[in-house]
PDB file of C-alpha atoms in Angstrom:
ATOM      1  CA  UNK A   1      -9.357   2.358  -5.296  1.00  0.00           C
ATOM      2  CA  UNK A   2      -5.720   3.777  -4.172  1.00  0.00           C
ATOM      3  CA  UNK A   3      -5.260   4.106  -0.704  1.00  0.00           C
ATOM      4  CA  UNK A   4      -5.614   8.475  -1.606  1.00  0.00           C
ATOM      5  CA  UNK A   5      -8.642   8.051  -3.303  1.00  0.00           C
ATOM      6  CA  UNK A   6     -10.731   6.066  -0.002  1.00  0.00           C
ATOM      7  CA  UNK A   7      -9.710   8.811   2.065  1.00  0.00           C
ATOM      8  CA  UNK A   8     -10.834  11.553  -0.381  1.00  0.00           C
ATOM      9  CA  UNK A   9     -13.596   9.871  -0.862  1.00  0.00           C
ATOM     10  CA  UNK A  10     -14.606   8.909   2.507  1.00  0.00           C
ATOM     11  CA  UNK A  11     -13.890  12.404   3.506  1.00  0.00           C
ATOM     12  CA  UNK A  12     -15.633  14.536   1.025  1.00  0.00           C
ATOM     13  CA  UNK A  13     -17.748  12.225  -1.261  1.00  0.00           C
ATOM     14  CA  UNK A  14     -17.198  14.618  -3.919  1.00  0.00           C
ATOM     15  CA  UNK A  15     -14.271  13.411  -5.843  1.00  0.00           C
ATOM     16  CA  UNK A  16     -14.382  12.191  -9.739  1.00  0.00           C
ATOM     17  CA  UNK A  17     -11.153  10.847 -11.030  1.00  0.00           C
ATOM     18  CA  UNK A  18     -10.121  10.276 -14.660  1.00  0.00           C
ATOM     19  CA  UNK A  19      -9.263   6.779 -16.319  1.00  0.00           C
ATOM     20  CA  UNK A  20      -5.365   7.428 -16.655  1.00  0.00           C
ATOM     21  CA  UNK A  21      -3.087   9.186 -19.401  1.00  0.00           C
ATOM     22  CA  UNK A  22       0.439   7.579 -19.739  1.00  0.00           C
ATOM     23  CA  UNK A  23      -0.140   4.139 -20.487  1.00  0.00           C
ATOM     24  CA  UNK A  24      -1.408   3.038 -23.614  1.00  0.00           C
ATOM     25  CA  UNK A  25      -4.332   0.772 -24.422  1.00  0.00           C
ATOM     26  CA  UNK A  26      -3.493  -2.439 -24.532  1.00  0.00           C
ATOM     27  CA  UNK A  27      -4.912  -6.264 -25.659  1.00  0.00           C
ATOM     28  CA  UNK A  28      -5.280  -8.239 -22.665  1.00  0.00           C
ATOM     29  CA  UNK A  29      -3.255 -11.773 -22.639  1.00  0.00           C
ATOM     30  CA  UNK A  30      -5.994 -14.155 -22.691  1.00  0.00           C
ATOM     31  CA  UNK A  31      -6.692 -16.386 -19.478  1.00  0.00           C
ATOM     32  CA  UNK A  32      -4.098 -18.383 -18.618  1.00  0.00           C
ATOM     33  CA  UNK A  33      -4.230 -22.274 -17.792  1.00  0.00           C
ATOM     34  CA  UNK A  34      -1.946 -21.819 -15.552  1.00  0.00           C
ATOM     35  CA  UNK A  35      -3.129 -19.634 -12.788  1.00  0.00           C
ATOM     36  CA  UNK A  36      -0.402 -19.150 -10.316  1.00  0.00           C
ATOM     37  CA  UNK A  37      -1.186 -18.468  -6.079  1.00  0.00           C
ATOM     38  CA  UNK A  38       0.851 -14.791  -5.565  1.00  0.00           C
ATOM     39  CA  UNK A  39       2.025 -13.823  -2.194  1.00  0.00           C
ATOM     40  CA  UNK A  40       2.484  -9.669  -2.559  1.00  0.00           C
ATOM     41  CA  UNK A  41       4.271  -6.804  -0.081  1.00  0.00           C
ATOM     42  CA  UNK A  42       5.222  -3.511  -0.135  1.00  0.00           C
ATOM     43  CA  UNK A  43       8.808  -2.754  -0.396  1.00  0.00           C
ATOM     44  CA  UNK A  44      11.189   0.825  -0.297  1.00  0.00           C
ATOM     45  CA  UNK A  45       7.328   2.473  -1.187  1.00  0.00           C
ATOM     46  CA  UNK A  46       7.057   6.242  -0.878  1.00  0.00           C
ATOM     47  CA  UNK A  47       3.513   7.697  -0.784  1.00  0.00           C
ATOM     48  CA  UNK A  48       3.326  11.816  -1.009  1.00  0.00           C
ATOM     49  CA  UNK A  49       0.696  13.983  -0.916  1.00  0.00           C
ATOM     50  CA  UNK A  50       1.302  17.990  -1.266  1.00  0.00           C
ATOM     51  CA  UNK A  51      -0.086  19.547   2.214  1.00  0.00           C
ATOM     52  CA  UNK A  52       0.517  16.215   3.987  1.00  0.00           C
ATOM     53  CA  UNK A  53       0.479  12.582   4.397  1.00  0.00           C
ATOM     54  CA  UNK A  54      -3.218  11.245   4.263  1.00  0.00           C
ATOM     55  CA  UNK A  55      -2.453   7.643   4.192  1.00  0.00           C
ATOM     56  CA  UNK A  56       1.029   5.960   5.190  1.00  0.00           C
ATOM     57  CA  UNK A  57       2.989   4.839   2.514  1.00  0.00           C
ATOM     58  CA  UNK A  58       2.281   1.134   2.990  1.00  0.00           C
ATOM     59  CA  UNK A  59      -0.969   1.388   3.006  1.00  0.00           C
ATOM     60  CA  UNK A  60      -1.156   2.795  -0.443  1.00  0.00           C
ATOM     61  CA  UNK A  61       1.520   0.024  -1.574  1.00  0.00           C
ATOM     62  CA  UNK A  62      -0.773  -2.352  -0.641  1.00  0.00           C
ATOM     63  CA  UNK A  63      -3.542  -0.451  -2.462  1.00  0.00           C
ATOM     64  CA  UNK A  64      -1.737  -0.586  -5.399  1.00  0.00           C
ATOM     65  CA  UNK A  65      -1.087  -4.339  -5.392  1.00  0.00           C
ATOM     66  CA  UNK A  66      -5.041  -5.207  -4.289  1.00  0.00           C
ATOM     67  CA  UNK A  67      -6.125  -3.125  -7.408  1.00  0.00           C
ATOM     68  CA  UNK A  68      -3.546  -5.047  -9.661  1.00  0.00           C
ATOM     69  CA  UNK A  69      -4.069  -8.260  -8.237  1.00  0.00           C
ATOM     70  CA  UNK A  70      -7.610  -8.019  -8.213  1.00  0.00           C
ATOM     71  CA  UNK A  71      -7.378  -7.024 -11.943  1.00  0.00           C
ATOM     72  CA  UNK A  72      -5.022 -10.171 -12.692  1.00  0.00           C
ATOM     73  CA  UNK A  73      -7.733 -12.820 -10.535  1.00  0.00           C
ATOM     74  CA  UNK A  74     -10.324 -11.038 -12.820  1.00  0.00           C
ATOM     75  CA  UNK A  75      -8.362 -12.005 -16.091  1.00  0.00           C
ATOM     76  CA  UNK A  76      -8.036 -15.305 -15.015  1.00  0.00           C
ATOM     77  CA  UNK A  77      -4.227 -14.742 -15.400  1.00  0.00           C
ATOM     78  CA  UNK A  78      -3.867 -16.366 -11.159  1.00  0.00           C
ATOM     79  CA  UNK A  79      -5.432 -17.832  -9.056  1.00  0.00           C
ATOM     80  CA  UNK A  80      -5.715 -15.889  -5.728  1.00  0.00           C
ATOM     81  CA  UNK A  81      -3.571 -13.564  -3.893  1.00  0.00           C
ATOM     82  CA  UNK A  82      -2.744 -13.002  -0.584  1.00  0.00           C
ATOM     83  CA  UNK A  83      -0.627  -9.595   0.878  1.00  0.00           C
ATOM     84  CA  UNK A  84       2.206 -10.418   3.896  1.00  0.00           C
ATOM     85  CA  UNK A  85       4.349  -8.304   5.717  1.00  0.00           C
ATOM     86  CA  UNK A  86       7.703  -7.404   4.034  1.00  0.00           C
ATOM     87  CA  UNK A  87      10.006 -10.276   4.503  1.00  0.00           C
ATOM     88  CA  UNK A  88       7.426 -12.520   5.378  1.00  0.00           C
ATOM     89  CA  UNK A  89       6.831 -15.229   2.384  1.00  0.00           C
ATOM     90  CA  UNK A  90       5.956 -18.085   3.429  1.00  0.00           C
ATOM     91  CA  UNK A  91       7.025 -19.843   0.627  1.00  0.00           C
ATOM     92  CA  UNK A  92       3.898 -21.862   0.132  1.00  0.00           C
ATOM     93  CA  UNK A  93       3.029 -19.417  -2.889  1.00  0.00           C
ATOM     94  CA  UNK A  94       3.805 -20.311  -6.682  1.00  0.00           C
ATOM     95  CA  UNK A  95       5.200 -17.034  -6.859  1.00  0.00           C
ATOM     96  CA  UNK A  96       6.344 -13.618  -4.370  1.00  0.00           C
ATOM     97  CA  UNK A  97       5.899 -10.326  -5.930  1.00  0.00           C
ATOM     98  CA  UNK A  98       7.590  -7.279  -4.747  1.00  0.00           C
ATOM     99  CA  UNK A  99       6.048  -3.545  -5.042  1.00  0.00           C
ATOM    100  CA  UNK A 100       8.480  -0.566  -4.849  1.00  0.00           C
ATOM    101  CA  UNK A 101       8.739   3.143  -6.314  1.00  0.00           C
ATOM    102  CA  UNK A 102       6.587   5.833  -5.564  1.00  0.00           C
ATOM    103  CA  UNK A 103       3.216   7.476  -5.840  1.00  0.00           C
ATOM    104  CA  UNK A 104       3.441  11.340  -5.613  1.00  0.00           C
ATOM    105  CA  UNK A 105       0.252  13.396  -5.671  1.00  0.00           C
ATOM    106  CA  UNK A 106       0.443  16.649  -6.775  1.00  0.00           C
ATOM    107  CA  UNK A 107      -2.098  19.441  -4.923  1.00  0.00           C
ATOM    108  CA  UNK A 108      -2.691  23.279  -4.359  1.00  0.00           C
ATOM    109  CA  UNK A 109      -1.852  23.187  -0.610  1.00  0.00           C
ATOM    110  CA  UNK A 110      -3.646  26.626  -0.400  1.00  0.00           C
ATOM    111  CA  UNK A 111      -6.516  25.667  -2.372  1.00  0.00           C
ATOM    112  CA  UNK A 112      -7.079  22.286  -0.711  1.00  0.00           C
ATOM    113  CA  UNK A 113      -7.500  24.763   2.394  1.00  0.00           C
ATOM    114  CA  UNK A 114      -9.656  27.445   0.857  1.00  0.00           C
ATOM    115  CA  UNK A 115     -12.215  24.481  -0.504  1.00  0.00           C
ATOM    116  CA  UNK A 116     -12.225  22.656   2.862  1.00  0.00           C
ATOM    117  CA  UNK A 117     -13.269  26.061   4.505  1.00  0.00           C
ATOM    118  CA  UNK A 118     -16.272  26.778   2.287  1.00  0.00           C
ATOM    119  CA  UNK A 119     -16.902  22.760   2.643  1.00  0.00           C
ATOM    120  CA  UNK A 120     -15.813  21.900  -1.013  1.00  0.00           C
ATOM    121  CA  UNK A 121     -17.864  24.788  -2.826  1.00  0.00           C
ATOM    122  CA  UNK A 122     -14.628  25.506  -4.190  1.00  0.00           C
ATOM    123  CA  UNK A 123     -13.289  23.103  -6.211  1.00  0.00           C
ATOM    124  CA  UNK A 124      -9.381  22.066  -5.951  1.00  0.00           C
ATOM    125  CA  UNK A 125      -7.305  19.005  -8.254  1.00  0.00           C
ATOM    126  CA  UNK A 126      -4.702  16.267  -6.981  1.00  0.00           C
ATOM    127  CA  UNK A 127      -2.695  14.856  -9.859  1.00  0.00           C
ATOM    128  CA  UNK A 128      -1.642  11.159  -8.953  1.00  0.00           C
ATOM    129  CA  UNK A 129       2.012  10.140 -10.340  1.00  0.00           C
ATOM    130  CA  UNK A 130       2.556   6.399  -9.897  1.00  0.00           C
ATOM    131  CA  UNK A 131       5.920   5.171 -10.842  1.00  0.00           C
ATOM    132  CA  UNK A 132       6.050   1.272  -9.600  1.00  0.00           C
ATOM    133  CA  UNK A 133       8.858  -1.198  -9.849  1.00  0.00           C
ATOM    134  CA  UNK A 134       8.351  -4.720  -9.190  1.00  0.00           C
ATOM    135  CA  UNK A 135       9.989  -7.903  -8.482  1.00  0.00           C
ATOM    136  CA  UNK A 136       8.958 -11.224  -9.062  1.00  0.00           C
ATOM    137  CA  UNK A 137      10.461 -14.923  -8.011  1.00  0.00           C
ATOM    138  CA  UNK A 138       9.682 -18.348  -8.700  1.00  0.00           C
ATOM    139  CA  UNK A 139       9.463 -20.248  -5.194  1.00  0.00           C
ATOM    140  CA  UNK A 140      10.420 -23.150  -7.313  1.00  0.00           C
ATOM    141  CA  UNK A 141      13.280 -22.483  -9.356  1.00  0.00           C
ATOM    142  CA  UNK A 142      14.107 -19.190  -7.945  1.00  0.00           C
ATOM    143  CA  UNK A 143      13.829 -17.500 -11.200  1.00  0.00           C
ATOM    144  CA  UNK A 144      13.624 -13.617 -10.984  1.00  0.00           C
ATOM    145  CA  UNK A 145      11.469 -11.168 -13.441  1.00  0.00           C
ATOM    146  CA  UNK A 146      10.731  -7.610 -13.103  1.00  0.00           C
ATOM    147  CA  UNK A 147       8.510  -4.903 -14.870  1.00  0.00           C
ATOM    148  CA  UNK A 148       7.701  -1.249 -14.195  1.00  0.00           C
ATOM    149  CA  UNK A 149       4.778   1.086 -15.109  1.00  0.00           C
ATOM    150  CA  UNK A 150       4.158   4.777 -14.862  1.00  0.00           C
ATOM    151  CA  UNK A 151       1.258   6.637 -14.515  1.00  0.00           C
ATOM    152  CA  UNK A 152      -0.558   9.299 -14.320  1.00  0.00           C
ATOM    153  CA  UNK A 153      -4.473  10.280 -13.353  1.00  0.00           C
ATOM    154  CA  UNK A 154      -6.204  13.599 -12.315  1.00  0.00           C
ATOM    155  CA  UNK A 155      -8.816  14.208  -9.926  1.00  0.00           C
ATOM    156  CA  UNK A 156     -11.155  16.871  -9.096  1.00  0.00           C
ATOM    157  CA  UNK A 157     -12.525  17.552  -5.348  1.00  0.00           C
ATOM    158  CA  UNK A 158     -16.173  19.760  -5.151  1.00  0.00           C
ATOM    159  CA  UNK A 159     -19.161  19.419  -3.934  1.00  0.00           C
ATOM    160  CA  UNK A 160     -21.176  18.856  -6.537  1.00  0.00           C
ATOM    161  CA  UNK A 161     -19.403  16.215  -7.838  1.00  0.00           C
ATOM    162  CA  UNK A 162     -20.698  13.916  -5.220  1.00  0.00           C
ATOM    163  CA  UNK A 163     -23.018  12.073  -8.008  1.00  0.00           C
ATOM    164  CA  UNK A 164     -20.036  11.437 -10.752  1.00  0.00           C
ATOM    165  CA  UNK A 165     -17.751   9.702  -7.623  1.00  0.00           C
ATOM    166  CA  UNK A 166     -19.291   6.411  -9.236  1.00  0.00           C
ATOM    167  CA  UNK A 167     -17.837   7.515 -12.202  1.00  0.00           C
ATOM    168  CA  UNK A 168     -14.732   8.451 -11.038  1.00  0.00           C
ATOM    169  CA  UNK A 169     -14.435   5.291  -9.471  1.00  0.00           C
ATOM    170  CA  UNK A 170     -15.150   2.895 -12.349  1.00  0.00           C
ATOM    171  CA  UNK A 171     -12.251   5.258 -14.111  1.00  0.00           C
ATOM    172  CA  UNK A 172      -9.745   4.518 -11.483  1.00  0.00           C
ATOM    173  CA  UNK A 173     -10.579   0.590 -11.722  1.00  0.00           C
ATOM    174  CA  UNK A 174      -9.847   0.743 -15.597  1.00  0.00           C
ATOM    175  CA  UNK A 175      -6.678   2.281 -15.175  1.00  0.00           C
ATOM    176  CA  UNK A 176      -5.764  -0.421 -12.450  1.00  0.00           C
ATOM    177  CA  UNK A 177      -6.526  -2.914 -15.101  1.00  0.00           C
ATOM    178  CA  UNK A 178      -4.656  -1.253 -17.977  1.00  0.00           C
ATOM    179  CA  UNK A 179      -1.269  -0.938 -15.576  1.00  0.00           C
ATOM    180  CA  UNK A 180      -2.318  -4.591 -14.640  1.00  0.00           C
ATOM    181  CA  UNK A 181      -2.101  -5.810 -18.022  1.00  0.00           C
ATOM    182  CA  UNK A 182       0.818  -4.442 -19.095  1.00  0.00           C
ATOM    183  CA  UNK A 183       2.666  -5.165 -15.822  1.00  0.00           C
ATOM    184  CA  UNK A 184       1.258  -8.662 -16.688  1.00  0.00           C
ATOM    185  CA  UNK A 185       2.748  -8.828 -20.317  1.00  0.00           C
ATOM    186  CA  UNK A 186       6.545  -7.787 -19.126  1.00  0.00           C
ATOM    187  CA  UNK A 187       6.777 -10.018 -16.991  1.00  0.00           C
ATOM    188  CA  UNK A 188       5.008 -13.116 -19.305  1.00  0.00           C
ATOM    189  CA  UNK A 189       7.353 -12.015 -21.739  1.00  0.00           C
ATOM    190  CA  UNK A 190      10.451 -12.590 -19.763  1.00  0.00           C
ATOM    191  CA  UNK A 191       8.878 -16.265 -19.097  1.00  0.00           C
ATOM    192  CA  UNK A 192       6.826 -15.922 -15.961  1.00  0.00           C
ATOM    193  CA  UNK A 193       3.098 -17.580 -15.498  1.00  0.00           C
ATOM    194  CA  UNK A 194       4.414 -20.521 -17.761  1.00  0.00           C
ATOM    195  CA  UNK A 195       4.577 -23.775 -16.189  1.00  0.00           C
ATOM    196  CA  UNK A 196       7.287 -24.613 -18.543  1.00  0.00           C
ATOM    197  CA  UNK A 197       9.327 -21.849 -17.009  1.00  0.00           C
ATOM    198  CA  UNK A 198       8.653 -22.742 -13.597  1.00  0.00           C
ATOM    199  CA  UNK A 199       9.424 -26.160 -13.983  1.00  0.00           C
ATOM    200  CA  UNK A 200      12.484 -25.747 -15.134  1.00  0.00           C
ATOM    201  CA  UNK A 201      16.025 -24.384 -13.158  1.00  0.00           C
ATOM    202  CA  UNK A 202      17.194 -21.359 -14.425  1.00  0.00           C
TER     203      UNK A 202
END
C-alpha cells in the first residue's frame, strides 16, 4: 500500500481505492534468468496531501519503491531488494535505483473535516497523482538507465466502506504491479537486467 493509503486506512478503516487509470495494461516480461540484488532510496521526493501532510515525503518514497520492488521479486524479474538511506549504496548490490518526482493527492479540505466530525458518515475522495522518475546504475560497469511513470487512482473515505477496504487494497497492489511492469520494460529496453549488458563497459 502507499504510505497515504496505511494511514487512511489505519485511521478510518473505511477506505476503497480503485485499480489505477493512466497507465495502460500491459504483458508482463517473462521471468528473467538473471535476477539482479537492487539497493533502492528516495531521492528530491515530494509527498502532498490537500489539508496537510499525513506521512513525510520519504516515507511514501519508500512506499512506492516496496510496492514496485515487491511487484518485480514477484515476477521473478530480481532477486531481492533492500532500501538505504540516500547516498548510502553500499555497492555490494548488482544494481542502485533512484526514486524521485512527486505524489500529490488531491482532497476537499472542508469535506475531509465535515466527514471526520460525523465519524466518516459522510463520505469525502482523495485523488492520488504519482509522477515518478527513476534512475538506475550498474555497480559494475557504471552504466546508467532511467524510466518514468504517471499515475493516477481515486479513493473514497466512509464508513460503510469498511468491508470493500480488502478490495480497495487488492486494487492498489494491481496498479503497483502495472507501474512495475512498465517501469520494468523501459528500463530492459535500454539494456538493463541483461547480464550481457552488465558485463560489458559502456
Amino acid at each position: 500500500m502507499s504510505g497515504l493509503l496505511i494511514v487512511l486506512v489505519l485511521l478510518s478503516g473505511c477506505m476503497y481505492m480503485t485499480e489505477g487509470t493512466k497507465l495502460p495494461p500491459i504483458t508482463p516480461r517473462p521471468a528473467s534468468a538473471f535476477q539482479p540484488q537492487i539497493e533502492h532510496t528516495v531521492g528530491d521526493f515530494s509527498f502532498t496531501l490537500e489539508g496537510g501532510k499525513m506521512v513525510t515525503s520519504n516515507l511514501a518514497g519508500e512506499a512506492i519503491n516496496e510496492n514496485i520492488l515487491s511487484s518485480w521479486k514477484d515476477r521473478k524479474y530480481i532477486r531481492d531488494h533492500d532500501s538505504v538511506d540516500a547516498g548510502a549504496f553500499t555497492g555490494k548490490a548488482d544494481y542502485n535505483l533512484t526514486l524521485s518526482g512527486s505524489q500529490y493527492a488531491e482532497s476537499s479540505i472542508g469535506m475531509q473535516i465535515l466527514s471526520g466530525l460525523t465519524l466518516f458518515l459522510i463520505p469525502y475522495t482523495v485523488t492520488e497523482n504519482y509522477d515518478l522518475q527513476y534512475r538506475l546504475t550498474d555497480v559494475k560497469t557504471g552504466q546508467k538507465y532511467s524510466g518514468s511513470i504517471e499515475e493516477s487512482n481515486k479513493g473514497y473515505v466512509e464508513l460503510f466502506l469498511l468491508f470493500g477496504a480488502p478490495f480497495g487494497i487488492h486494487n492498489q497492489q494491481k496498479m503497483f504491479e502495472r507501474m512495475g511492469d512498465h517501469l520494468y520494460d523501459q528500463l530492459y529496453q535500454q539494456g538493463a537486467f541483461q547480464p550481457s549488458k552488465s558485463a560489458a563497459k559502456p
